Short mmCIF file of C-alpha atoms in Angstrom, two decimals:
data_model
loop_
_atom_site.label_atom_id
_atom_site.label_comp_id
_atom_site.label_asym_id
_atom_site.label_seq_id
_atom_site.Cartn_x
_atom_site.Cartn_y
_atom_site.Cartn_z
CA UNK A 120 38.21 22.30 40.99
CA UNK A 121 35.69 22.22 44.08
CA UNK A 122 32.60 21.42 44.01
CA UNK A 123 31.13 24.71 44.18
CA UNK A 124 32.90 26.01 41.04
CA UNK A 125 31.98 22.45 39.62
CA UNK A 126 28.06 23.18 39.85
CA UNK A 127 28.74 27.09 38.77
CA UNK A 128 30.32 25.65 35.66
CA UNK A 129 27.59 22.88 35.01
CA UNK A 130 24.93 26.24 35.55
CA UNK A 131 26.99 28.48 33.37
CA UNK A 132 26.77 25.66 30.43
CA UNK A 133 23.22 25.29 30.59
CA UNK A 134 22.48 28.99 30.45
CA UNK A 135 24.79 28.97 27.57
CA UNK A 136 23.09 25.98 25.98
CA UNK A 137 19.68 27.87 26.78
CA UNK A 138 20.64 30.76 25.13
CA UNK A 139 21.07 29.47 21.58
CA UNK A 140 18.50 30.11 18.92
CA UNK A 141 16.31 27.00 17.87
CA UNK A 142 16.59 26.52 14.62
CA UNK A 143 13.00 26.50 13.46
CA UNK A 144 11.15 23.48 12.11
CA UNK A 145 10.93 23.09 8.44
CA UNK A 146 7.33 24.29 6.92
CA UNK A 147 5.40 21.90 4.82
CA UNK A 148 4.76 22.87 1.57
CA UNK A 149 1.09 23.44 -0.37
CA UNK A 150 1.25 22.00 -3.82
CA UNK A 151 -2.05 22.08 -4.90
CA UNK A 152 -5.32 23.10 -3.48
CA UNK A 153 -9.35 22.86 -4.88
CA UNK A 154 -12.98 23.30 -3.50
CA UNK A 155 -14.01 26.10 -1.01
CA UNK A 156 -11.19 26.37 1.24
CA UNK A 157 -8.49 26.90 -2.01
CA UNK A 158 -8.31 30.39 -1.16
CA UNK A 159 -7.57 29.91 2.57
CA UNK A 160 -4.55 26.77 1.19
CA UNK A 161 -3.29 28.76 -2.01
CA UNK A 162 -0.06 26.72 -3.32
CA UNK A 163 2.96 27.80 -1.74
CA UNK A 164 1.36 28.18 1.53
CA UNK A 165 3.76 27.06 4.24
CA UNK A 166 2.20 24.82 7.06
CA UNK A 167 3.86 23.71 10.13
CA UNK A 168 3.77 20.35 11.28
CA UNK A 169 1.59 21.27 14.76
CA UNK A 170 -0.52 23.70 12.60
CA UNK A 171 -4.34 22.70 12.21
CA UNK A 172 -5.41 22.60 8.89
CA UNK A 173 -9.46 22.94 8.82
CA UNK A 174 -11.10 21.65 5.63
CA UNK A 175 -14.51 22.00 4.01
CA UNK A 176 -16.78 19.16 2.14
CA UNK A 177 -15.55 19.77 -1.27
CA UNK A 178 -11.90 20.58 -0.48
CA UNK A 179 -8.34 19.04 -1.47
CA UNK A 180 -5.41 20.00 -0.60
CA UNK A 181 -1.88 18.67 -0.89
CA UNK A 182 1.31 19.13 0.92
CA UNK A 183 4.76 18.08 0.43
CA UNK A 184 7.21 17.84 3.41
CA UNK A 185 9.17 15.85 5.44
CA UNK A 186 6.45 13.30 6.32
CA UNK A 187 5.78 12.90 2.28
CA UNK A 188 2.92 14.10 0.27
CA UNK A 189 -0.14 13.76 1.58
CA UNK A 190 -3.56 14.43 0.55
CA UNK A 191 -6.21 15.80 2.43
CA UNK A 192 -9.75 15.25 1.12
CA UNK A 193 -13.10 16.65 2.78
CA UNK A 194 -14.25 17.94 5.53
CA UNK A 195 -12.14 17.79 8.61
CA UNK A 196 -9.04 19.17 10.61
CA UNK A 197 -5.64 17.61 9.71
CA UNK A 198 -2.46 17.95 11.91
CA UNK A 199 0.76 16.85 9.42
CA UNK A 200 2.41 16.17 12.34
CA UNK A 201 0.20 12.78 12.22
CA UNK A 202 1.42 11.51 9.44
CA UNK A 203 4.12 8.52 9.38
CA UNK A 204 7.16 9.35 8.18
CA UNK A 205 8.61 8.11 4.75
CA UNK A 206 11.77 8.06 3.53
CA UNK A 207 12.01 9.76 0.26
CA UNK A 208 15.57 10.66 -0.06
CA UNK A 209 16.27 7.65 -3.40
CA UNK A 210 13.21 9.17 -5.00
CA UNK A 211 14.27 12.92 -4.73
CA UNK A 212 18.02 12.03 -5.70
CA UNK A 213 16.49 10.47 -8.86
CA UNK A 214 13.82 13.22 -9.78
CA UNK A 215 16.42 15.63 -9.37
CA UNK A 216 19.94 13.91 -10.66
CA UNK A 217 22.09 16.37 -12.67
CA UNK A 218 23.29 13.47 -15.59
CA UNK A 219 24.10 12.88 -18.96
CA UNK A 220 21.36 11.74 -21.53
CA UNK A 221 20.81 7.94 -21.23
CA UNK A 222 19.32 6.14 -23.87
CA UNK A 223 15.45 5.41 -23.06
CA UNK A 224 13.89 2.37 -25.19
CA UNK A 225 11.38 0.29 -25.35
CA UNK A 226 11.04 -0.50 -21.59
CA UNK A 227 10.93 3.33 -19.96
CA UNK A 228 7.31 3.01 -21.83
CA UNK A 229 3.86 2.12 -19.22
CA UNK A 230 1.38 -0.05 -20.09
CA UNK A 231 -0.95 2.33 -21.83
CA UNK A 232 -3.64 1.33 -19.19
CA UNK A 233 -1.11 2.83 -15.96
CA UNK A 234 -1.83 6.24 -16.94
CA UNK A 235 -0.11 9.22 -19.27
CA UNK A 236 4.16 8.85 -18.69
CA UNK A 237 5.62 11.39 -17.05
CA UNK A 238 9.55 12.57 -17.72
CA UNK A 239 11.76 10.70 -15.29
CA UNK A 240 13.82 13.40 -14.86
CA UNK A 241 13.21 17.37 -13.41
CA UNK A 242 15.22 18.94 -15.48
CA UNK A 243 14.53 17.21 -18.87
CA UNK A 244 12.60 19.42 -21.34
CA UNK A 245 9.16 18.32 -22.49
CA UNK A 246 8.44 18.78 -25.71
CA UNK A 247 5.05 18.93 -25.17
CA UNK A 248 4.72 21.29 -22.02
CA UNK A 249 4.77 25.20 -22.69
CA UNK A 250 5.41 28.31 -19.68
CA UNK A 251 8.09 28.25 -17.21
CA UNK A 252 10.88 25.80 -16.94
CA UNK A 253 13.41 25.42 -14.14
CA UNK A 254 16.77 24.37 -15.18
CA UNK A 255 19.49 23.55 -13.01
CA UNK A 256 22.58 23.63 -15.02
CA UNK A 257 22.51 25.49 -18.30
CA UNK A 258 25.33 23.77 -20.07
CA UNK A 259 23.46 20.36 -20.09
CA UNK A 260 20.07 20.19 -21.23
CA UNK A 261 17.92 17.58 -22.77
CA UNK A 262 14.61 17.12 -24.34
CA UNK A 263 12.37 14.24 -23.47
CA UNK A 264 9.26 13.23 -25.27
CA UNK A 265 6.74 10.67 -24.07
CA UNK A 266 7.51 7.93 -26.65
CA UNK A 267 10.01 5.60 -28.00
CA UNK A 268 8.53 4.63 -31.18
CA UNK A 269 9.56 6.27 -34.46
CA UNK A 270 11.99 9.16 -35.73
CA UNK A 271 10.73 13.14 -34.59
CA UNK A 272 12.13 16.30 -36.21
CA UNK A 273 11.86 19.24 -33.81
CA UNK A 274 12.40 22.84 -34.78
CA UNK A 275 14.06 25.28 -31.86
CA UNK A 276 13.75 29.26 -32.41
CA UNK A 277 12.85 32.29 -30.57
CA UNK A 278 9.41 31.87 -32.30
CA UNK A 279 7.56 29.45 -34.59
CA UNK A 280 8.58 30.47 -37.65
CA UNK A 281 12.43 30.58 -37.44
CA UNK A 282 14.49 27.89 -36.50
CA UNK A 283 17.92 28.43 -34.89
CA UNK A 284 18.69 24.53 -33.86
CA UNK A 285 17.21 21.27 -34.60
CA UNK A 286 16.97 18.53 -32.19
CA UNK A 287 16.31 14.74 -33.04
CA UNK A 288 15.30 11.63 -31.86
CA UNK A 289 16.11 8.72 -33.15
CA UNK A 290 13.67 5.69 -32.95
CA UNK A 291 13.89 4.16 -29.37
CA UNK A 292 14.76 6.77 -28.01
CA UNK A 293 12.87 9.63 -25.51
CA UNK A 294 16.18 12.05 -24.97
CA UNK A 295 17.58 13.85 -27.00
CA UNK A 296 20.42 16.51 -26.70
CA UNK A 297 19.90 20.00 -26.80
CA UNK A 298 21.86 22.48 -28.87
CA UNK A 299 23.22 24.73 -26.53
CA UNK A 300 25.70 26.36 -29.19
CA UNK A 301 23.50 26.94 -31.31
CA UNK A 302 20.48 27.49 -28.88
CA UNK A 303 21.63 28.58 -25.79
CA UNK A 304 19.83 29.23 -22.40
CA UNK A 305 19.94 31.96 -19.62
CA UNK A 306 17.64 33.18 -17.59
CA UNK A 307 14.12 34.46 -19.08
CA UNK A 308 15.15 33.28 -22.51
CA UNK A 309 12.48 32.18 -24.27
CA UNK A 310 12.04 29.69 -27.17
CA UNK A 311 9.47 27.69 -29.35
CA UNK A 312 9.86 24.23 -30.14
CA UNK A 313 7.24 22.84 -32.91
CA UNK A 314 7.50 19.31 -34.55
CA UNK A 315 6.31 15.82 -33.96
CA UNK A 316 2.80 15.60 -33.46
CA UNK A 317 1.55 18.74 -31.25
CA UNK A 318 1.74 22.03 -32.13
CA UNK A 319 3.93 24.31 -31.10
CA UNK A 320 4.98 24.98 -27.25
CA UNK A 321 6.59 28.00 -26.17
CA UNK A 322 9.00 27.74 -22.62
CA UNK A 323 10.48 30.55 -20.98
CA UNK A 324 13.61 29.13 -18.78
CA UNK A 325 13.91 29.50 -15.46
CA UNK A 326 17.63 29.28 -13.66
CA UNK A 327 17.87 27.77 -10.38
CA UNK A 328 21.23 29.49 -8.32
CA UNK A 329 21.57 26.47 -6.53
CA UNK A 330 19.07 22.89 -5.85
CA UNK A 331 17.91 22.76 -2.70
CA UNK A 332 18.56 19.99 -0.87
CA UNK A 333 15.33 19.19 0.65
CA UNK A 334 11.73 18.37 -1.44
CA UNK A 335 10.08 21.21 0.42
CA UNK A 336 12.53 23.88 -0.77
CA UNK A 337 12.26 22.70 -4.30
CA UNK A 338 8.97 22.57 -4.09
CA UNK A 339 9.17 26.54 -2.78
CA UNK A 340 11.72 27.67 -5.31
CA UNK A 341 9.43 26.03 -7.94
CA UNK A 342 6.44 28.05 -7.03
CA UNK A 343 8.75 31.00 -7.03
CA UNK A 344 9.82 30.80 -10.30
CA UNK A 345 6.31 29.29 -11.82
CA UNK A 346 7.51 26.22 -12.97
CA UNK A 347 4.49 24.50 -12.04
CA UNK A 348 4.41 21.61 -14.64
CA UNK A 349 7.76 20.52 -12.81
CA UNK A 350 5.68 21.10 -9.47
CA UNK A 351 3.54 18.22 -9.99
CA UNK A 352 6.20 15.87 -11.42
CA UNK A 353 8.04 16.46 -8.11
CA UNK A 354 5.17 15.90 -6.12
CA UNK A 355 4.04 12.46 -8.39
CA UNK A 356 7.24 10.87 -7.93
CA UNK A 357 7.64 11.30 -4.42
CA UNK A 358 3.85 10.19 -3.93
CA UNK A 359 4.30 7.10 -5.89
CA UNK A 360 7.62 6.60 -3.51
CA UNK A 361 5.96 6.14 -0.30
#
């Protein structure tokens, strides 16, 4: 080849090169937002990382994305592009592992002083939290409760007075298996589950097509579906992460 038809082909690459899309950045995610500038924030807002983010005195706002979840507090304009960058891929695999129940005793319990415990996983079922929940795989579901201490009855049923499945837990344990056969879940079903200590809480499930890979498109098909108690799980364990 000459050189001339050398250079032509070098030019002709680069204009083909050129002419690709750019696959656009991915958006930050708000997770939660308070004080004057809440409205102008709302959760599920979608920031990108160059965008200016102008705050008031008063304000918080949190966003989850690829350079972790940050808080912004008071007056100020934020850039997330800023930010350091964390890796947060272990905690997200964890949050969000698809498993079998595992026996939780004694240890999965905090010191009472670090604060209320949280489920481990995303997709376990809290007894204790009503509205939306997200699940990922309908034929294996489990209920958590906060404690290991002591046996707890739990009634299933469309509402609180009829009971089509039972779930137990045994003492030491905080999962438990739920009834699928005799309970089972699709999505918008909805079911109340009274027992144990609290009174009854009512969940209407959610069904994910497909877990996104990334925290920030959880965190959007979360908001979608109004799973919001999952929402800030997801955004606690990848905070406590960095």
């Amino acid at each position: 080849m000459s050189h001339s038809n050398k250079w032509l082909a070098r030019a002709f690459a680069g204009l083909v090169v050129a002419a690709l899309p750019v696959a656009p950045a991915a958006a930050d995610v708000v997770v939660a937002a308070s004080g004057p500038s809440a409205k102008t924030y709302p959760v599920g807002r979608k920031i990108g990382a160059t965008d200016k983010i102008v705050l008031q005195a008063g304000d918080t706002v949190t966003v989850l994305g690829a350079n972790g979840t940050r808080v912004l507090r008071g007056s100020g304009t934020y850039v997330l592009a800023n930010a350091a960058i964390n890796d947060r891929s272990n905690a997200y695999a964890l949050i969000t592992r698809q498993r079998s129940a595992q026996r939780m005793r004694t240890g999965a319990v905090r010191d009472v002083n670090a604060g209320p415990v949280t489920r481990p996983n995303l997709w376990y079922v809290d007894v204790r939290q009503a509205g939306p929940m997200c699940i990922a795989d309908t034929s294996e579901v489990r209920l958590w409760r906060p404690v290991t201490a002591g046996e707890q009855l739990y009634a299933i049923g469309m509402d609180s007075k009829t009971a089509s499945s039972k779930a137990n837990f045994n003492d030491g344990d905080m999962i438990t298996v739920w009834d699928l056969s005799q309970a089972p879940i699709t999505d918008g079903s909805t079911y109340v589950i009274a027992g144990g200590d609290g009174k009854p809480s009512e969940i209407t499930f959610r069904v994910l097509d497909a877990v996104p890979e990334d925290a920030e498109g959880l965190a959007a098909a979360l908001i979608e579906k109004g799973c919001m108690a999952q929402l800030d799980v997801l955004s606690s364990a990848l905070a406590q992460a960095e």
